[in-house]
mmCIF file with all atom_site columns, C-alpha atoms in Angstrom:
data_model
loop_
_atom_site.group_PDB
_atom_site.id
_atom_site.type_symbol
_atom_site.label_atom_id
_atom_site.label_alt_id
_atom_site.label_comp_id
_atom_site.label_asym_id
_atom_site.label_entity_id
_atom_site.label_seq_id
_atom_site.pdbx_PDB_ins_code
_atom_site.Cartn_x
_atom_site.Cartn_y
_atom_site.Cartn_z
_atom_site.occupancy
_atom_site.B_iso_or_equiv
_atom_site.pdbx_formal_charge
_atom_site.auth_seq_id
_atom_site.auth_comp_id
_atom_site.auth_asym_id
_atom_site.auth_atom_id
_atom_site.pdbx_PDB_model_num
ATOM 1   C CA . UNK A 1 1   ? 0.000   0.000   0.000   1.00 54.00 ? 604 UNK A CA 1
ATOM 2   C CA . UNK A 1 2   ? 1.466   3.606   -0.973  1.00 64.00 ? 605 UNK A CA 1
ATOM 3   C CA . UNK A 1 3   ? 2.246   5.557   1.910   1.00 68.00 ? 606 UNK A CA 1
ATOM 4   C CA . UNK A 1 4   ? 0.550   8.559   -0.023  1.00 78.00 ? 607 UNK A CA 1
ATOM 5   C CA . UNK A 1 5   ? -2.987  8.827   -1.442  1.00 87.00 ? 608 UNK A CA 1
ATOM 6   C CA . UNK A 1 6   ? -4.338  11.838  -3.931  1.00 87.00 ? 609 UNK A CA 1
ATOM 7   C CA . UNK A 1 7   ? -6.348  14.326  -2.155  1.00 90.00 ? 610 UNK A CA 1
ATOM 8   C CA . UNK A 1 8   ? -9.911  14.622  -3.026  1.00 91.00 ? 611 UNK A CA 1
ATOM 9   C CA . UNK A 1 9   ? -8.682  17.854  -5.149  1.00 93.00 ? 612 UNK A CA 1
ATOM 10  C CA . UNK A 1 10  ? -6.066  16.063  -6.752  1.00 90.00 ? 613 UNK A CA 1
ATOM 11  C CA . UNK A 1 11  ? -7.942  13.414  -7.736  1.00 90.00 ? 614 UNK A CA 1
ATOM 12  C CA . UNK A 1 12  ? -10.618 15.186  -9.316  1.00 91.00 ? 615 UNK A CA 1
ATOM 13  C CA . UNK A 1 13  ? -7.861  16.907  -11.042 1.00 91.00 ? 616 UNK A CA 1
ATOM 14  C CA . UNK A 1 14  ? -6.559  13.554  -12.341 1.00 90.00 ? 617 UNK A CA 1
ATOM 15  C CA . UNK A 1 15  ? -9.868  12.286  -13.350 1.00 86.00 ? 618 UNK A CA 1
ATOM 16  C CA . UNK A 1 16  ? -10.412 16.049  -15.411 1.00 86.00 ? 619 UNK A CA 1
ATOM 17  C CA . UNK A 1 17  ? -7.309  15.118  -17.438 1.00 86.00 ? 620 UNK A CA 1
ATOM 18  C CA . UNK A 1 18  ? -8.165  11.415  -18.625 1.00 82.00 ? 621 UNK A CA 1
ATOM 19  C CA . UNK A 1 19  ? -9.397  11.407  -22.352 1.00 78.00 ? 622 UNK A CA 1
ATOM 20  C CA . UNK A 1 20  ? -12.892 11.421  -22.972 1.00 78.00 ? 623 UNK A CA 1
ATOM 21  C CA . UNK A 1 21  ? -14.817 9.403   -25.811 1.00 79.00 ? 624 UNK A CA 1
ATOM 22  C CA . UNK A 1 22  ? -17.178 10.490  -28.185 1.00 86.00 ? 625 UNK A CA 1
ATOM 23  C CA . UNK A 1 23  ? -20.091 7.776   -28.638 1.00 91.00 ? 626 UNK A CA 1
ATOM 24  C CA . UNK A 1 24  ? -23.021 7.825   -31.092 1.00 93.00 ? 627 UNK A CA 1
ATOM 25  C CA . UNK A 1 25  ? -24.740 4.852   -32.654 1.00 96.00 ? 628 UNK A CA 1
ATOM 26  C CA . UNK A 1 26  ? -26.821 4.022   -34.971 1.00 97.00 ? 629 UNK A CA 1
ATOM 27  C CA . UNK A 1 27  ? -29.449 0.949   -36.104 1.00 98.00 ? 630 UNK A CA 1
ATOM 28  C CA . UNK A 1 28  ? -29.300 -1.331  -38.516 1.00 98.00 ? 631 UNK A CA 1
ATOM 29  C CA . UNK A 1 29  ? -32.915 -1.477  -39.811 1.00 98.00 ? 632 UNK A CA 1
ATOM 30  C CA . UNK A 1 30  ? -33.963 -3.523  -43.102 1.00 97.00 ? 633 UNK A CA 1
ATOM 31  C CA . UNK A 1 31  ? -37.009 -3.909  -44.776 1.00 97.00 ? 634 UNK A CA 1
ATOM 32  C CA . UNK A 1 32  ? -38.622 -6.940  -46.083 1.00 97.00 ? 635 UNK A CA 1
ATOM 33  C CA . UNK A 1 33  ? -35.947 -6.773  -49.593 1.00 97.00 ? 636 UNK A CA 1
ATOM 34  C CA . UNK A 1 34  ? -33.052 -6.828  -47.338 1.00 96.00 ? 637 UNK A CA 1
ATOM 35  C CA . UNK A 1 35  ? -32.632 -3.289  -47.827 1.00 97.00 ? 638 UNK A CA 1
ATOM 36  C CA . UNK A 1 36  ? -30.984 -0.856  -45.115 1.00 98.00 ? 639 UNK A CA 1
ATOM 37  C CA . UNK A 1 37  ? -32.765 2.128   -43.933 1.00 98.00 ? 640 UNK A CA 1
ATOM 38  C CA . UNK A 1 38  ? -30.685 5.181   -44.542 1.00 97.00 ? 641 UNK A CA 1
ATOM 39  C CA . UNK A 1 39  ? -31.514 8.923   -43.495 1.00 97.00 ? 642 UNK A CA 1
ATOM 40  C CA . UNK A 1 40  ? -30.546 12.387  -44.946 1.00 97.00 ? 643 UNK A CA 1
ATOM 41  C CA . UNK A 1 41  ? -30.020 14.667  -42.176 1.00 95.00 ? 644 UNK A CA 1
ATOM 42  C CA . UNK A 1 42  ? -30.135 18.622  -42.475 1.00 93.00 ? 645 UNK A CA 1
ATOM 43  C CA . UNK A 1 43  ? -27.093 19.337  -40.369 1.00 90.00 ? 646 UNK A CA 1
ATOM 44  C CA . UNK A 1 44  ? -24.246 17.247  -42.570 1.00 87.00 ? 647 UNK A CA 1
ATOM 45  C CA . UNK A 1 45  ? -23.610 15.816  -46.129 1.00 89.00 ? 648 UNK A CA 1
ATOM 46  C CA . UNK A 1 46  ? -24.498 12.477  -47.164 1.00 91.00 ? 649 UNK A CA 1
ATOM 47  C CA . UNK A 1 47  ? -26.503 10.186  -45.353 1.00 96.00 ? 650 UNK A CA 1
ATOM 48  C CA . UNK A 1 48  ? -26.484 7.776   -41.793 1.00 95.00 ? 651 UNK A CA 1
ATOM 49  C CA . UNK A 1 49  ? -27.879 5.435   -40.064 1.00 96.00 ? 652 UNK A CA 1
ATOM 50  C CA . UNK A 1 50  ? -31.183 6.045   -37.662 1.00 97.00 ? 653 UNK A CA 1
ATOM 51  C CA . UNK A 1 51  ? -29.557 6.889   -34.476 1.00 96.00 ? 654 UNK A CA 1
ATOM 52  C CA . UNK A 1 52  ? -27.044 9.498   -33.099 1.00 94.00 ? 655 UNK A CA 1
ATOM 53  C CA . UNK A 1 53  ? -25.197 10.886  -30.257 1.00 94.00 ? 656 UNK A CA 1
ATOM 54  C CA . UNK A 1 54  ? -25.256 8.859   -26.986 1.00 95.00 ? 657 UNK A CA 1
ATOM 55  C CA . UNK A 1 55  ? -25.869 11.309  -24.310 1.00 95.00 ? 658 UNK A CA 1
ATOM 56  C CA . UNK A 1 56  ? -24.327 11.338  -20.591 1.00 92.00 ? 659 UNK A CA 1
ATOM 57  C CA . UNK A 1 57  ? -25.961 8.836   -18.549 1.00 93.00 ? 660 UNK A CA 1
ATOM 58  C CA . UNK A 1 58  ? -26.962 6.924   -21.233 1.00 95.00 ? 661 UNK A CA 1
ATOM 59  C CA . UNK A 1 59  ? -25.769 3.495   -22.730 1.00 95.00 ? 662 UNK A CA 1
ATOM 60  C CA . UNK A 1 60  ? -25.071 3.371   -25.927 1.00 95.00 ? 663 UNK A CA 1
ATOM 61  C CA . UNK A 1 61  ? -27.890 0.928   -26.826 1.00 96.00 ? 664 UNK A CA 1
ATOM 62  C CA . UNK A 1 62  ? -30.183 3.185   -24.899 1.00 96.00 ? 665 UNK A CA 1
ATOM 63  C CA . UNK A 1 63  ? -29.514 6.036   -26.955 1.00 96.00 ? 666 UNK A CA 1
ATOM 64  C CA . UNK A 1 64  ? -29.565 4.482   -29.828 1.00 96.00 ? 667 UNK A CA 1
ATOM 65  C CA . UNK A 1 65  ? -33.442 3.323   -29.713 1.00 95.00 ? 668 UNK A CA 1
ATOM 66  C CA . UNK A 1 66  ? -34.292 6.484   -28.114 1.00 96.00 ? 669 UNK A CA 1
ATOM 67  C CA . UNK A 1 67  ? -32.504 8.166   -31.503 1.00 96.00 ? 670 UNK A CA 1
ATOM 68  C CA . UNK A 1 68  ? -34.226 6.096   -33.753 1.00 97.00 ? 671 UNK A CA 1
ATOM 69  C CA . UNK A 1 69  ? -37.540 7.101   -32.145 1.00 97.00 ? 672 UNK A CA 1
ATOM 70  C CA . UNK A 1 70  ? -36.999 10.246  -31.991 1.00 96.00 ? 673 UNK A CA 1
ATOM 71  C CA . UNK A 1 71  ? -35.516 10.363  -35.934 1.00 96.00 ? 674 UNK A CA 1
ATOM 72  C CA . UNK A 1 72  ? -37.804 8.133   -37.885 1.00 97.00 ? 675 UNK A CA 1
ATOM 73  C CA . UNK A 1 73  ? -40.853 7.495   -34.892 1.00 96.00 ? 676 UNK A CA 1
ATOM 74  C CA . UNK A 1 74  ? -40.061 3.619   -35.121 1.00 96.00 ? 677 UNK A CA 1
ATOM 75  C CA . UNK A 1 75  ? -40.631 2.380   -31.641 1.00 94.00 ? 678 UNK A CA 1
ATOM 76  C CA . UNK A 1 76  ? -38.183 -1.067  -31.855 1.00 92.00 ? 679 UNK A CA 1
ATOM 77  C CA . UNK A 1 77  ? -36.955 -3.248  -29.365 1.00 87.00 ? 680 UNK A CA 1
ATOM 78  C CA . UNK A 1 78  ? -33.419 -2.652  -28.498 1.00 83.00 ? 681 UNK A CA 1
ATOM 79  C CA . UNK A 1 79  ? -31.486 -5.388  -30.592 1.00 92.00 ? 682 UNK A CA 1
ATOM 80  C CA . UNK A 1 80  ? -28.145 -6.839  -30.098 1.00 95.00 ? 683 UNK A CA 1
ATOM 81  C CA . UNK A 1 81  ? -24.761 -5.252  -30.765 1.00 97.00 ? 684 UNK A CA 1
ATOM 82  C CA . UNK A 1 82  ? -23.464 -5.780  -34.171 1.00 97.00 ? 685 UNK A CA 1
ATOM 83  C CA . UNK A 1 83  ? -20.374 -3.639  -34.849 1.00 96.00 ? 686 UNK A CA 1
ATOM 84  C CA . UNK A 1 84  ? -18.268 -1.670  -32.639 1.00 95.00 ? 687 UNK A CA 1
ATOM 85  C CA . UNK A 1 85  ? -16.032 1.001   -34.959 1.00 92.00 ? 688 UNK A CA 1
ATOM 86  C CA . UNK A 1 86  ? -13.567 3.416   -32.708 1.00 87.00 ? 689 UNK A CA 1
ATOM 87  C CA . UNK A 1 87  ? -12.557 6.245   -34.830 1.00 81.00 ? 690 UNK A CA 1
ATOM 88  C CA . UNK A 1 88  ? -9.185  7.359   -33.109 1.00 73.00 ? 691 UNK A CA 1
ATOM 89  C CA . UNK A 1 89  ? -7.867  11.131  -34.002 1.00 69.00 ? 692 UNK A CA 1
ATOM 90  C CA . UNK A 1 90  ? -10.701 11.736  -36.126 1.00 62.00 ? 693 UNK A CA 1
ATOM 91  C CA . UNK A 1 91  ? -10.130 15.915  -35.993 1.00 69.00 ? 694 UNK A CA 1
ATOM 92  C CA . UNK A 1 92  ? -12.682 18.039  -33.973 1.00 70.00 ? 695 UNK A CA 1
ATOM 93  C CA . UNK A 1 93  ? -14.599 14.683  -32.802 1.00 65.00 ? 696 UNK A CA 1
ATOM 94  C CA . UNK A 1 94  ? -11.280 13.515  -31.275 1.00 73.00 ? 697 UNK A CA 1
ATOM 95  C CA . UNK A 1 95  ? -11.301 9.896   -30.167 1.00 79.00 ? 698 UNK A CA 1
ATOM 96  C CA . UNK A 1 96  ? -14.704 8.640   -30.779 1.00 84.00 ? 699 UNK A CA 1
ATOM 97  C CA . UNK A 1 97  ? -16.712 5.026   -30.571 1.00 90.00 ? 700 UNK A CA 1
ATOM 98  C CA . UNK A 1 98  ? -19.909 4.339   -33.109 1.00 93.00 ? 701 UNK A CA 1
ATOM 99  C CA . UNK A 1 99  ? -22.018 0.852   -32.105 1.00 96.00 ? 702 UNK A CA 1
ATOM 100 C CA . UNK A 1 100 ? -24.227 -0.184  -34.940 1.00 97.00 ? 703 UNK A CA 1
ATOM 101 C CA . UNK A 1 101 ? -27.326 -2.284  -32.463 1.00 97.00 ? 704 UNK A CA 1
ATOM 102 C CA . UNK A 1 102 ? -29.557 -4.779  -34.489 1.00 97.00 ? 705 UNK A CA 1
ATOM 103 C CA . UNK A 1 103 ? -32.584 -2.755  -34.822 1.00 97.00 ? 706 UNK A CA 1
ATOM 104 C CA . UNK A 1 104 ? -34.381 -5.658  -36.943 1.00 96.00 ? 707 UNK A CA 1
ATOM 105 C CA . UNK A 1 105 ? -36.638 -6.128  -40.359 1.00 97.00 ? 708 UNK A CA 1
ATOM 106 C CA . UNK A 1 106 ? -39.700 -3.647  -40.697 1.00 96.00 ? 709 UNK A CA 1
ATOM 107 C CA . UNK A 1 107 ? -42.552 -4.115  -42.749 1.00 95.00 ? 710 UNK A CA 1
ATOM 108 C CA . UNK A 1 108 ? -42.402 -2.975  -46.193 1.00 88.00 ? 711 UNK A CA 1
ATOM 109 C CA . UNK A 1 109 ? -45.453 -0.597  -45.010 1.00 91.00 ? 712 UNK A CA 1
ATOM 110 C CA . UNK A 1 110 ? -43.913 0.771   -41.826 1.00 92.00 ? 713 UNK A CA 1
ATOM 111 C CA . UNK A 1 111 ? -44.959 4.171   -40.663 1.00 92.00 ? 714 UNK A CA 1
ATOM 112 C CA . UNK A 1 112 ? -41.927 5.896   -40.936 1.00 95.00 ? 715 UNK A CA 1
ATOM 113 C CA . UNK A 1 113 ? -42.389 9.520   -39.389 1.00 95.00 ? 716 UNK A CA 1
ATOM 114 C CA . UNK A 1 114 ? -38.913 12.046  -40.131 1.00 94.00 ? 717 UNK A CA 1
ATOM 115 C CA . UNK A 1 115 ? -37.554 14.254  -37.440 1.00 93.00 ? 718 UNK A CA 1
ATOM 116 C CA . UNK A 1 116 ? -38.240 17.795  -39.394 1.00 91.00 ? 719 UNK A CA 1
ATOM 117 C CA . UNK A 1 117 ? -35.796 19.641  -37.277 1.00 93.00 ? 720 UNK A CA 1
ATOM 118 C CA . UNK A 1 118 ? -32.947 17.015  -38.476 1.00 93.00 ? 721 UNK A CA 1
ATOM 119 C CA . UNK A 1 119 ? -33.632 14.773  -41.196 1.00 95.00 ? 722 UNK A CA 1
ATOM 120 C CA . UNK A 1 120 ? -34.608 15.958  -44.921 1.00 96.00 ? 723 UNK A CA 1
ATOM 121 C CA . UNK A 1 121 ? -35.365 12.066  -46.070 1.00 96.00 ? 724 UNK A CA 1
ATOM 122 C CA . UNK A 1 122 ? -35.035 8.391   -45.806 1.00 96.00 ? 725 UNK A CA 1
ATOM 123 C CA . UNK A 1 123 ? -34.520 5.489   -47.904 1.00 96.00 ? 726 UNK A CA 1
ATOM 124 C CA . UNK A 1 124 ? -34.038 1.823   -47.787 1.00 97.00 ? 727 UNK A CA 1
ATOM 125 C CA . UNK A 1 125 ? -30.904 0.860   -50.145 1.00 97.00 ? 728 UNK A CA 1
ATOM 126 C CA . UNK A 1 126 ? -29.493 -2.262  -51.598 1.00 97.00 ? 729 UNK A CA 1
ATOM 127 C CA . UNK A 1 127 ? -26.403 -3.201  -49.542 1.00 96.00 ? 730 UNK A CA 1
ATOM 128 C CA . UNK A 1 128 ? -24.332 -3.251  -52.471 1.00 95.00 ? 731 UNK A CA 1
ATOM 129 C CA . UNK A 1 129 ? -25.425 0.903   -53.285 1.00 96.00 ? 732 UNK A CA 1
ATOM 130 C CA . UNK A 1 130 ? -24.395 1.695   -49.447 1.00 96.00 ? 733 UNK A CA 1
ATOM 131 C CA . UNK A 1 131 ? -21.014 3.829   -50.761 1.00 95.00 ? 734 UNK A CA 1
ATOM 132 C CA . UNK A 1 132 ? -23.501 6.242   -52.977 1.00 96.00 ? 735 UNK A CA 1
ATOM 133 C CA . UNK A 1 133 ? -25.104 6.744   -49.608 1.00 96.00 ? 736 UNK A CA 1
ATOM 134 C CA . UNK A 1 134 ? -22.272 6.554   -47.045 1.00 94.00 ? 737 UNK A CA 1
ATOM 135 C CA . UNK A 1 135 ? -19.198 6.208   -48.154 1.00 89.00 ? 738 UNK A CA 1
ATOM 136 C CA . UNK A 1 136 ? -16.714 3.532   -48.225 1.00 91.00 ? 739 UNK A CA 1
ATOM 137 C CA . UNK A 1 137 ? -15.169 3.237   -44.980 1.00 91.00 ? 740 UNK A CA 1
ATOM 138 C CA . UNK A 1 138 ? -19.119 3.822   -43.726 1.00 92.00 ? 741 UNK A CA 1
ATOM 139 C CA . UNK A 1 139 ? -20.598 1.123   -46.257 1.00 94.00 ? 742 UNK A CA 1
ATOM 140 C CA . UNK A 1 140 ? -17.904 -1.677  -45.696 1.00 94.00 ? 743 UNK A CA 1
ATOM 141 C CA . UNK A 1 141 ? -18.396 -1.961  -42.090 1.00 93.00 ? 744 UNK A CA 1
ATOM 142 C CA . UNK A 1 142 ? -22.086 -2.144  -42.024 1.00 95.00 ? 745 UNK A CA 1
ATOM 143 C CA . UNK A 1 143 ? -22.264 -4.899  -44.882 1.00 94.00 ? 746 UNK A CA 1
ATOM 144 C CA . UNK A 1 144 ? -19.411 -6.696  -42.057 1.00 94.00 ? 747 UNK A CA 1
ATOM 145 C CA . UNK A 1 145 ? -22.419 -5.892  -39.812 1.00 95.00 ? 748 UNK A CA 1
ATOM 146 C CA . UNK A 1 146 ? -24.691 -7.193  -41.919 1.00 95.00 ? 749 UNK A CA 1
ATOM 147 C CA . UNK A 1 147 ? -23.328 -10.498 -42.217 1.00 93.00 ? 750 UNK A CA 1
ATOM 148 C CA . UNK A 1 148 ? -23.252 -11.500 -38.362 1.00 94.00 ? 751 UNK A CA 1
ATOM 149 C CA . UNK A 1 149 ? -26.858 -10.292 -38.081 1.00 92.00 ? 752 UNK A CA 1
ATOM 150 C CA . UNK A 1 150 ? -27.797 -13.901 -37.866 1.00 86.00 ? 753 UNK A CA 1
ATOM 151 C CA . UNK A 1 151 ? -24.809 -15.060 -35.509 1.00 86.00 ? 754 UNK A CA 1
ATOM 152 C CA . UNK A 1 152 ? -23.761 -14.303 -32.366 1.00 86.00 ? 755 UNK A CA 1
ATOM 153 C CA . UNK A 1 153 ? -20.083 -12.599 -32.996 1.00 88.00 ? 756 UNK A CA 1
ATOM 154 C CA . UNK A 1 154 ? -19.522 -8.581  -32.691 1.00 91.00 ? 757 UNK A CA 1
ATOM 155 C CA . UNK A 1 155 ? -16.937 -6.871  -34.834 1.00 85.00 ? 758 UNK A CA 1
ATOM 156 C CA . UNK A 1 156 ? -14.546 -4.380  -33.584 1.00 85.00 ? 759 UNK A CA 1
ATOM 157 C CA . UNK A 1 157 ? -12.644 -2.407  -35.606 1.00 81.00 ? 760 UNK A CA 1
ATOM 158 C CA . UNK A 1 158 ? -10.627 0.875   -35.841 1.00 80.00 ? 761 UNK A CA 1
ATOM 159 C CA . UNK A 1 159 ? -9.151  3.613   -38.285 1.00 77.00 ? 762 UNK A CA 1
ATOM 160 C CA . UNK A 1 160 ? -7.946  6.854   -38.153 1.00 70.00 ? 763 UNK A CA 1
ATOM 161 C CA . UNK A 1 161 ? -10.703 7.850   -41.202 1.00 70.00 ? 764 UNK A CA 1
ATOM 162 C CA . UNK A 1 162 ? -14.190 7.256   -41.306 1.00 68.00 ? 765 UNK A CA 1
ATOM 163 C CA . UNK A 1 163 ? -14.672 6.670   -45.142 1.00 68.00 ? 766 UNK A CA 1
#
């Protein structure tokens, strides 16, 4: 045992200086075709997933249903965790950590309902169009997510770029 222990200043201090993570995520959400559900938000170019920023207090999984609620008014179970993706360095976001949840197959006739103050559109794409929508980097790892929807195994993966 140290002879020594941080003062409850000092440790605050310490704790103030740690790195802090970034975390959104987003759900992977097909329709009957196989086709992912992709939105066009207001604030950015390009497209995402139905989801966003995971706020304090909050597990990721948590926030990511209450996202997709709010975003497209789909009210889905949380599913499981498909695809972890930790962007390291990536500029004004920093270190930052992205989980893609399982958010199932919705009828072809579901009542989709946009966010006005975010989201212009939606869409459901073929997997294989994902990069006209996403990008590369983006596209790749959700058709890896895509094929362990049925298993049980969770990819983790990381990059210094998102596309």
């Amino acid at each position: 045992m140290p002879d020594t222990y941080l003062t409850p200043e000092e440790f605050r201090a310490f704790v103030a200086s740690l790195p802090r993570r970034r975390m959104a995520a987003g759900a992977l959400i097909t329709d009957p075709r196989g086709r992912v559900l992709v939105a066009k938000p207001n604030y950015k170019d390009g497209w995402t997933l139905p989801g966003g920023t995971v706020e304090a207090g909050e597990a990721p999984q948590e926030g990511c249903f209450r996202e997709v609620l709010e975003e497209v008014g789909l009210d889905l179970p949380p599913g499981r965790l498909l695809l972890i993706f930790h962007g390291l360095s990536m500029g004004e976001w920093g270190d930052s950590a992205y989980y893609v949840y399982d958010g199932g197959t919705v009828p072809a006739d579901a009542p989709i309902t946009l966010q006005e103050e975010e989201l212009l559109e939606y869409r459901f794409v073929d997997p294989e169009t994902l990069e006209d929508y996403l990008g590369p980097g983006f596209a790749g790892r959700l058709r890896q997510a895509l094929s362990v929807r049925e298993g049980e195994a969770v990819i983790e993966l990381s990059s210094r770029r998102w596309n």
